Short mmCIF file of C-alpha atoms and ligand atoms in Angstrom, two decimals:
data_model
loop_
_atom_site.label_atom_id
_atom_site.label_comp_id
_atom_site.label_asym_id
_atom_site.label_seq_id
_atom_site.Cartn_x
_atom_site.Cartn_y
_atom_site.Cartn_z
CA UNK A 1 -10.07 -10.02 -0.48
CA UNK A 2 -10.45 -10.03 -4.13
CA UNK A 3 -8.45 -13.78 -5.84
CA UNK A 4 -7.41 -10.89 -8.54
CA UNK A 5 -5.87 -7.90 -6.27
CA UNK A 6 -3.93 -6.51 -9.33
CA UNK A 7 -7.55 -5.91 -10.81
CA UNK A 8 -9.27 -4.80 -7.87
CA UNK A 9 -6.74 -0.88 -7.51
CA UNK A 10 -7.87 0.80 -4.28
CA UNK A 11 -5.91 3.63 -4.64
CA UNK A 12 -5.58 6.01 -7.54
CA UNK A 13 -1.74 4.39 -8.18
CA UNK A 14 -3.20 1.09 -8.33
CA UNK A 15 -5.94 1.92 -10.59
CA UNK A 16 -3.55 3.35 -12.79
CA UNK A 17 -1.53 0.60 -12.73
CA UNK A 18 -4.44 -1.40 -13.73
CA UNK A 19 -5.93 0.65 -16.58
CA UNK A 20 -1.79 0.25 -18.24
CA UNK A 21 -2.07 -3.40 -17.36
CA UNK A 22 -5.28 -3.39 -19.36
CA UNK A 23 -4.32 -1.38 -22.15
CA UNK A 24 -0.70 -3.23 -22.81
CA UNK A 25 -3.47 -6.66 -22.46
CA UNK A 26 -5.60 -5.56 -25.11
CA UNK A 27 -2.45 -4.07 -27.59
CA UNK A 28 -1.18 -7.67 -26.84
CA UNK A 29 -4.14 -9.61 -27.55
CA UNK A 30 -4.78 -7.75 -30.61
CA UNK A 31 -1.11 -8.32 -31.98
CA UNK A 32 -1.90 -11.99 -30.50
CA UNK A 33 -4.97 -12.55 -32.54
CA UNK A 34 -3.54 -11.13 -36.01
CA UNK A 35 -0.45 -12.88 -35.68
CA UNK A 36 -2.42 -16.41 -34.89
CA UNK A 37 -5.25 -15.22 -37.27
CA UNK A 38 -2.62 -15.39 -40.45
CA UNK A 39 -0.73 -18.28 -39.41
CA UNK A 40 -4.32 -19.94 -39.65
CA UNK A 41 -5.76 -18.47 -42.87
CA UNK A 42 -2.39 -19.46 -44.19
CA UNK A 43 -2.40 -23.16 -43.02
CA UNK A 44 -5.97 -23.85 -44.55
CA UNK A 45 -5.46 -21.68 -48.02
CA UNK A 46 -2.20 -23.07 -48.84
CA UNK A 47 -2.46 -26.64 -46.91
CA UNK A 48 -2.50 -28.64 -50.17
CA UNK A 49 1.09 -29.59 -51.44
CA UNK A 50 2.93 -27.68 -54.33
CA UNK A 51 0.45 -24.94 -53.64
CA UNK A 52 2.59 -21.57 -52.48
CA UNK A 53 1.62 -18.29 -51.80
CA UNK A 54 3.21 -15.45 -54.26
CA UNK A 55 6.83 -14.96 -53.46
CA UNK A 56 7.42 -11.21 -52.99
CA UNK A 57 10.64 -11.58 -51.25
CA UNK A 58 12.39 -8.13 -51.06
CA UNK A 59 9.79 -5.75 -51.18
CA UNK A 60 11.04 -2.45 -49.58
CA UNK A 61 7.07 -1.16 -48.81
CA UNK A 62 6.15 -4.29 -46.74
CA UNK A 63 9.76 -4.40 -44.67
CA UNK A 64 9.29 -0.76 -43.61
CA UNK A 65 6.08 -1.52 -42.86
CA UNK A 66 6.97 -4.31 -40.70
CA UNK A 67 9.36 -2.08 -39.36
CA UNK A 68 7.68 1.05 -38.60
CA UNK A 69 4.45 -0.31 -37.16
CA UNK A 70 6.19 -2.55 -34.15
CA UNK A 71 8.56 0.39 -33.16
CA UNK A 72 5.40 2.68 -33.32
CA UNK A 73 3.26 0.30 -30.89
CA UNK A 74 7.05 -0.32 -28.70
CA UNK A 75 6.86 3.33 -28.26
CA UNK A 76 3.76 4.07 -27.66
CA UNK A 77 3.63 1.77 -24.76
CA UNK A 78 7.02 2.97 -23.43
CA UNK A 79 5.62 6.32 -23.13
CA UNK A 80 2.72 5.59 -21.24
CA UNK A 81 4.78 3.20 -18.67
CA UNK A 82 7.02 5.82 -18.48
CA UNK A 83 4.37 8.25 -17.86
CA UNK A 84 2.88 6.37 -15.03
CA UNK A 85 6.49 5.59 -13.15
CA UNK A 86 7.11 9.33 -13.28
CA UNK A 87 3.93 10.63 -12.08
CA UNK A 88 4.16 8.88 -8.95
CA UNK A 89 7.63 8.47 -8.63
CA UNK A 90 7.86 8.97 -4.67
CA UNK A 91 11.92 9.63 -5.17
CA UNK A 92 12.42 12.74 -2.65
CA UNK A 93 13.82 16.16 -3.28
CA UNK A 94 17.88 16.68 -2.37
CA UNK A 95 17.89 17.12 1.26
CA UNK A 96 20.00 17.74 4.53
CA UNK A 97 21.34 14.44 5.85
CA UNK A 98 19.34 13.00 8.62
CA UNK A 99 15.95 14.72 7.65
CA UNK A 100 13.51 13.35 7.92
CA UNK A 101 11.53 12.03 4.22
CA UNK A 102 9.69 9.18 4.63
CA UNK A 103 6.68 8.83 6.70
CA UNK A 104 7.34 4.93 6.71
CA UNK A 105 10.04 3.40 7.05
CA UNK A 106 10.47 -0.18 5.73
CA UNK A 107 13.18 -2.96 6.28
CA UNK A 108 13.39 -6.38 4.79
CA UNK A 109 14.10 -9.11 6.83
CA UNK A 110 14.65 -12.72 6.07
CA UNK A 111 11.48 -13.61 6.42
CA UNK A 112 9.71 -10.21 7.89
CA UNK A 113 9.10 -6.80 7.82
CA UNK A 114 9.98 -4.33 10.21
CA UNK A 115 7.98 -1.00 10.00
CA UNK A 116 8.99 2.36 11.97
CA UNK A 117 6.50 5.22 11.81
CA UNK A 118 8.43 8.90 11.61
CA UNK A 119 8.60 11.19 14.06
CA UNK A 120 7.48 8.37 16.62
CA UNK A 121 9.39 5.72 18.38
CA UNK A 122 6.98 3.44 17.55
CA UNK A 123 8.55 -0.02 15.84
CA UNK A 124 6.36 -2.72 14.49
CA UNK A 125 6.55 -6.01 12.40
CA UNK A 126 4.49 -7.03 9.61
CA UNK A 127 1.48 -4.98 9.66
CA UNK A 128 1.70 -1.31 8.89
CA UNK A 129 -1.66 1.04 9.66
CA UNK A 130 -2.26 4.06 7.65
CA UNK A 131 -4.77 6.80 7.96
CA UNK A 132 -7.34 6.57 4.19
CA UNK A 133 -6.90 9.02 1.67
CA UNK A 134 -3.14 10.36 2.57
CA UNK A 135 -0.58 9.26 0.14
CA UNK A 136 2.09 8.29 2.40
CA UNK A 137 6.16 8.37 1.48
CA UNK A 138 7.29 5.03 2.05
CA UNK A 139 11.16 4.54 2.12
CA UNK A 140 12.68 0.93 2.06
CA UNK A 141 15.47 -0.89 2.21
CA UNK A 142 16.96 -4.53 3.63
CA UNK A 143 18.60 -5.63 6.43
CA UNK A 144 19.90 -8.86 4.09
CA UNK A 145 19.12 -9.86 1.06
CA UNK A 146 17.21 -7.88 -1.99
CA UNK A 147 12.95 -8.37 -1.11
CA UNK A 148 10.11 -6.86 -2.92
CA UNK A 149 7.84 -4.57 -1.20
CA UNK A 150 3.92 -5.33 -3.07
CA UNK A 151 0.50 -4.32 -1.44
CA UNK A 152 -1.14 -5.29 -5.02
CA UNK A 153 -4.62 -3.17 -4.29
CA UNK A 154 -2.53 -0.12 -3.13
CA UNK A 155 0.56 0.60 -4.82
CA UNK A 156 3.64 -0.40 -7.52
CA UNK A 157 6.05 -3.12 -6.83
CA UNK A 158 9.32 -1.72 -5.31
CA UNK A 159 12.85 -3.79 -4.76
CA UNK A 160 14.13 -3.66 -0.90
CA UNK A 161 17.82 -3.27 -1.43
CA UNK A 162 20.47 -3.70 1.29
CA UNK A 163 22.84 -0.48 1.45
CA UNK A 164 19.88 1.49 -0.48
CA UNK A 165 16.50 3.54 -0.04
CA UNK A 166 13.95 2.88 -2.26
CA UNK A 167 10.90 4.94 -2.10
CA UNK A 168 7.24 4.07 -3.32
CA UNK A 169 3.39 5.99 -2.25
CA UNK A 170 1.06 4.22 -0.29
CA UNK A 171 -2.06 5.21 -0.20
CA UNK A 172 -5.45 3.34 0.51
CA UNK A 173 -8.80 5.17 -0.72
CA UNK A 174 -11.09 3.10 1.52
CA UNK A 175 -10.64 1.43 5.46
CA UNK A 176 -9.69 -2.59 4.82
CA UNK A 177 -7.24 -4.84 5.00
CA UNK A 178 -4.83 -5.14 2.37
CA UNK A 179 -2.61 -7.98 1.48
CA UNK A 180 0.98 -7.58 0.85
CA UNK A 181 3.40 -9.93 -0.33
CA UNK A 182 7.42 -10.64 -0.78
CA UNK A 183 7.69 -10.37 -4.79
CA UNK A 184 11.36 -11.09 -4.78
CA UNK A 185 12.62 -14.44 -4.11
CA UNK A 186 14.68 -14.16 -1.04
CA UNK A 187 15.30 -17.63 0.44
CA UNK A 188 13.74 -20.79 1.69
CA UNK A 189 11.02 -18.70 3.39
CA UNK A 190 10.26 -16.27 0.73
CA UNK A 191 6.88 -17.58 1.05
CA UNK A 192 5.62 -16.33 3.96
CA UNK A 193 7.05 -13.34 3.92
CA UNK A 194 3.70 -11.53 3.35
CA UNK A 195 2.43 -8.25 5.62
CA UNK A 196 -0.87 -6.46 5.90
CA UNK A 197 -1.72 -2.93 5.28
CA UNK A 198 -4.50 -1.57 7.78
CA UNK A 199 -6.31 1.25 6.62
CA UNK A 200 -8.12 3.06 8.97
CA UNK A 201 -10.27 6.64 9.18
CA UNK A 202 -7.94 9.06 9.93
CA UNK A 203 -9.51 9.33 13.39
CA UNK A 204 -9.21 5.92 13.57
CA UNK A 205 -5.67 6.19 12.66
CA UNK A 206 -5.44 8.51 15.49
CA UNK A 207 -6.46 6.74 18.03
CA UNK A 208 -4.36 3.90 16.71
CA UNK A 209 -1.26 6.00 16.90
CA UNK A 210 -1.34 7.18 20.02
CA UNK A 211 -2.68 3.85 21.76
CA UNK A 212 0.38 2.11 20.36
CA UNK A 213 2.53 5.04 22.05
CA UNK A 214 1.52 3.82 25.35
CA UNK A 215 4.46 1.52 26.37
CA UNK A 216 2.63 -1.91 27.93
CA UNK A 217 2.33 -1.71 31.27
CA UNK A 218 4.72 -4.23 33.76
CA UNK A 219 2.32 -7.24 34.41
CA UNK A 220 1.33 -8.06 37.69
CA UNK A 221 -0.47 -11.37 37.06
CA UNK A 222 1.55 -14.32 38.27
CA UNK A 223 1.85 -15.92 35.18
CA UNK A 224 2.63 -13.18 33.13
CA UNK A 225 4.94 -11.81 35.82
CA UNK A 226 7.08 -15.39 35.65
CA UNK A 227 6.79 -15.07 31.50
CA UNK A 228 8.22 -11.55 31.28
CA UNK A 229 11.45 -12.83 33.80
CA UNK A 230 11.81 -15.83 31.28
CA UNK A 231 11.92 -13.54 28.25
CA UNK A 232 14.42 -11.38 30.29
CA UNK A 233 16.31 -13.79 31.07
CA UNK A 234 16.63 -16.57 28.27
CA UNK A 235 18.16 -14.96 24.86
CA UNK A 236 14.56 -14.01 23.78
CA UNK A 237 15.49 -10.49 24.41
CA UNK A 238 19.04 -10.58 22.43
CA UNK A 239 16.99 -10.19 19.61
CA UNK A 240 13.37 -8.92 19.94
CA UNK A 241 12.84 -5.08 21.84
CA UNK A 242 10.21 -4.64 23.97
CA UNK A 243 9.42 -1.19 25.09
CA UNK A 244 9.58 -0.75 28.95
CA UNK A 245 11.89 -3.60 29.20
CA UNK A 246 15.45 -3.90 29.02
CA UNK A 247 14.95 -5.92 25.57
CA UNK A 248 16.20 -3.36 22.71
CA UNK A 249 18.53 -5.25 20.14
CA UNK A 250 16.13 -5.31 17.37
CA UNK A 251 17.01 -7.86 14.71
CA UNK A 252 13.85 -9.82 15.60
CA UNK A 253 10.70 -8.64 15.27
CA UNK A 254 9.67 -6.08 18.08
CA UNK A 255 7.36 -7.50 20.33
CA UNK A 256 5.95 -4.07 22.23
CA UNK A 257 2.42 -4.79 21.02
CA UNK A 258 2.51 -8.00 19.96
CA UNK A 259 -1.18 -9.20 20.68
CA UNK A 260 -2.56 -6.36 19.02
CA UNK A 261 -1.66 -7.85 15.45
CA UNK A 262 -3.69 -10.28 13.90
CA UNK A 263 -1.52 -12.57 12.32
CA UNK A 264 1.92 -14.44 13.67
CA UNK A 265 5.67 -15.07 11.75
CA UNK A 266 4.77 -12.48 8.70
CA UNK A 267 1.29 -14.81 8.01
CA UNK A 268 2.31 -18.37 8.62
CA UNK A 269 -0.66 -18.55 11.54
CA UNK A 270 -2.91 -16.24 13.03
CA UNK A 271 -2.53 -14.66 16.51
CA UNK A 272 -4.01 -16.51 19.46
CA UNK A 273 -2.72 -17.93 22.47
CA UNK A 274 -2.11 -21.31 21.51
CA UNK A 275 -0.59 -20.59 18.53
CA UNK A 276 1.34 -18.78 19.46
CA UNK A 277 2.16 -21.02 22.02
CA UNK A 278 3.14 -23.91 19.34
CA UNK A 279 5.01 -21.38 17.44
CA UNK A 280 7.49 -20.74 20.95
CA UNK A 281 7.36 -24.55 21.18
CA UNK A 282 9.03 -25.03 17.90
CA UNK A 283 9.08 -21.90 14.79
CA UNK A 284 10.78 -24.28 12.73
CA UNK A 285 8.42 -26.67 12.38
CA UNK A 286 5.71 -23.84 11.10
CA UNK A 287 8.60 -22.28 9.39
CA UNK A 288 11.36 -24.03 8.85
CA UNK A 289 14.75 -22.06 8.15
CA UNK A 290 13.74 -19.35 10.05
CA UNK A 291 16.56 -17.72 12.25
CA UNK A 292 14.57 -18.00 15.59
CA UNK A 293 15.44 -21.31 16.98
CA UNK A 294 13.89 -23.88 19.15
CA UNK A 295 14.78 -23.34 22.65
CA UNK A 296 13.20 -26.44 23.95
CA UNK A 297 11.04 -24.80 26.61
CA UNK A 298 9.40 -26.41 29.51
CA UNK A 299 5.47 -26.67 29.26
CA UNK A 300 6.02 -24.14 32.16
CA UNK A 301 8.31 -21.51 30.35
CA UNK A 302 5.48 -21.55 27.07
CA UNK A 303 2.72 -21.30 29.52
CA UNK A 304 4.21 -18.29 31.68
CA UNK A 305 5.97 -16.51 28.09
CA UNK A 306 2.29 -17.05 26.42
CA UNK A 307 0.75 -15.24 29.65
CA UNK A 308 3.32 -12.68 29.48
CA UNK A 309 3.25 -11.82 25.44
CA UNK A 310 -0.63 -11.90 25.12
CA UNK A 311 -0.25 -8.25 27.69
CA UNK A 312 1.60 -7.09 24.62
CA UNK A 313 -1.67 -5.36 23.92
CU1 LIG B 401 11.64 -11.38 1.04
CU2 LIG B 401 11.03 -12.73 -0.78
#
């Protein structure tokens, strides 16, 4: 992953975004450099005392001048930001309530993202997979607080707004990973808050999509079998769904395919078995403020709910 994302575009929204970014640079550092240029020339031509430049105080030609030439360069950029926002403004036609018009939608959590694909019932948390070269509607809101939606190689910025649907493209020219990031600050653990985008052929895609239809099947290792009873039973499942189980209430991250994703708690560690098992032990002290709290499981419980989540394929 490029240090610079904002200047590595990998879709034709970012790269736009980019060339304005570059343009708006250069108009900058050119009003910059003139600006520091005769603040110089005038501190070494008139640095000896009683020496003073000619006093033309009042001259109508130079104010408009002064006048006309910022609102012309204030303009001109105007019009080609506004240019950009409105050719890919993603805002969809007037419709019929309840149709459907995103093909993502997007909800901002303190400190996650919950992601549910269309048309499907598939429900996921912090990593959202997209077929290349489709520019995708993506429709988001918040389930708190105001958050900022930003995959910097792939698309523009967009607020996450409780009560409200925002809607931005996403599109990714190439398969890779892309980084995304909270850009709004949204409490203690606005942080880590971050999400990746998966890009995949769209075959690829396909095959995604309809292996994360399959509901997990009921383990029948021992382990697993004593793991899945604990999540039934303890208050895991008052807040994360699991498909095939009883566990629906989803104001936790759903947990259906959980060990298919790569990375744990919206990025704070990535997804193996024993971190995942120190995250059960205690989220707080990986994340601290988080809403999931520490249950103080036995070595048991984390052993059999470990077995049981890394199914979650
Ligand atoms: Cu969500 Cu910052």
């Amino acid at each position: 992953m490029s240090s610079f994302p904002v200047f590595d575009p990998a879709s034709p929204q970012a790269e736009a975004i980019r060339d304005l970014f570059v343009q708006v640079l250069w108009i900058s550092g050119g009003i910059f450099s003139i600006v520091a240029g005769l603040i110089c020339v005038a501190l070494f031509k008139f640095r000896s005392k009683g020496k003073l430049p000619a006093q033309d105080f009042g001259s109508h030609r130079k104010e408009i001048a002064w006048i006309v030439a910022p609102v012309i360069v204030v303009l001109w950029i105007a019009a080609i930001s506004a240019k950009l926002v409105l050719t890919f403004n993603a805002v969809p036609q007037a419709h019929p309530p309840g149709e459907q018009v995103a093909d993502l939608i997007v909800t901002g959590h303190q400190w996650w993202w919950e992601i549910e694909y269309a048309g499907t019932d598939i429900v996921s948390a912090n990593e959202i997979h997209i077929p290349t070269g489709k520019r995708l509607r993506v429709q988001l809101s918040s389930a708190d607080v105001i958050h900022s939606f930003w995959v910097a190689r792939l698309a523009r910025k967009m607020d996450a707004i409780p009560g409200r649907e925002n809607f931005i493209w996403l599109q990714a020219d190439e398969p890779g990973v892309y980084q995304g990031r909270c850009a709004e600050f949204c409490g203690t653990q606005h942080a880590w808050m971050n999400f990746l985008v998966h890009a995949h052929d769209p075959e690829e895609y396909e095959q995604w999509l309809s292996k994360e239809k399959v509901v997990p099947p009921t383990p029948v290792e021992p382990n697993a079998v004593a793991g899945r009873k604990t999540f039934l039973s303890l208050t895991c499942s008052q807040c994360h769904a699991i498909a095939g189980t009883g566990a629906r209430r989803s104001i936790a991250p759903d947990l259906t395919h959980l060990a298919s994703r790569s990375e744990l708690a919206a990025g704070v560690l990535s997804n193996t078995p024993e971190n995942l098992r120190l995250w059960l032990k205690n989220p707080a002290a990986y994340k601290p403020g988080c809403k999931m709290p520490d249950f103080k499981l036995t070595d048991q419980q984390l052993d059999d709910l470990v077995a049981y989540l890394e199914t979650l394929k």
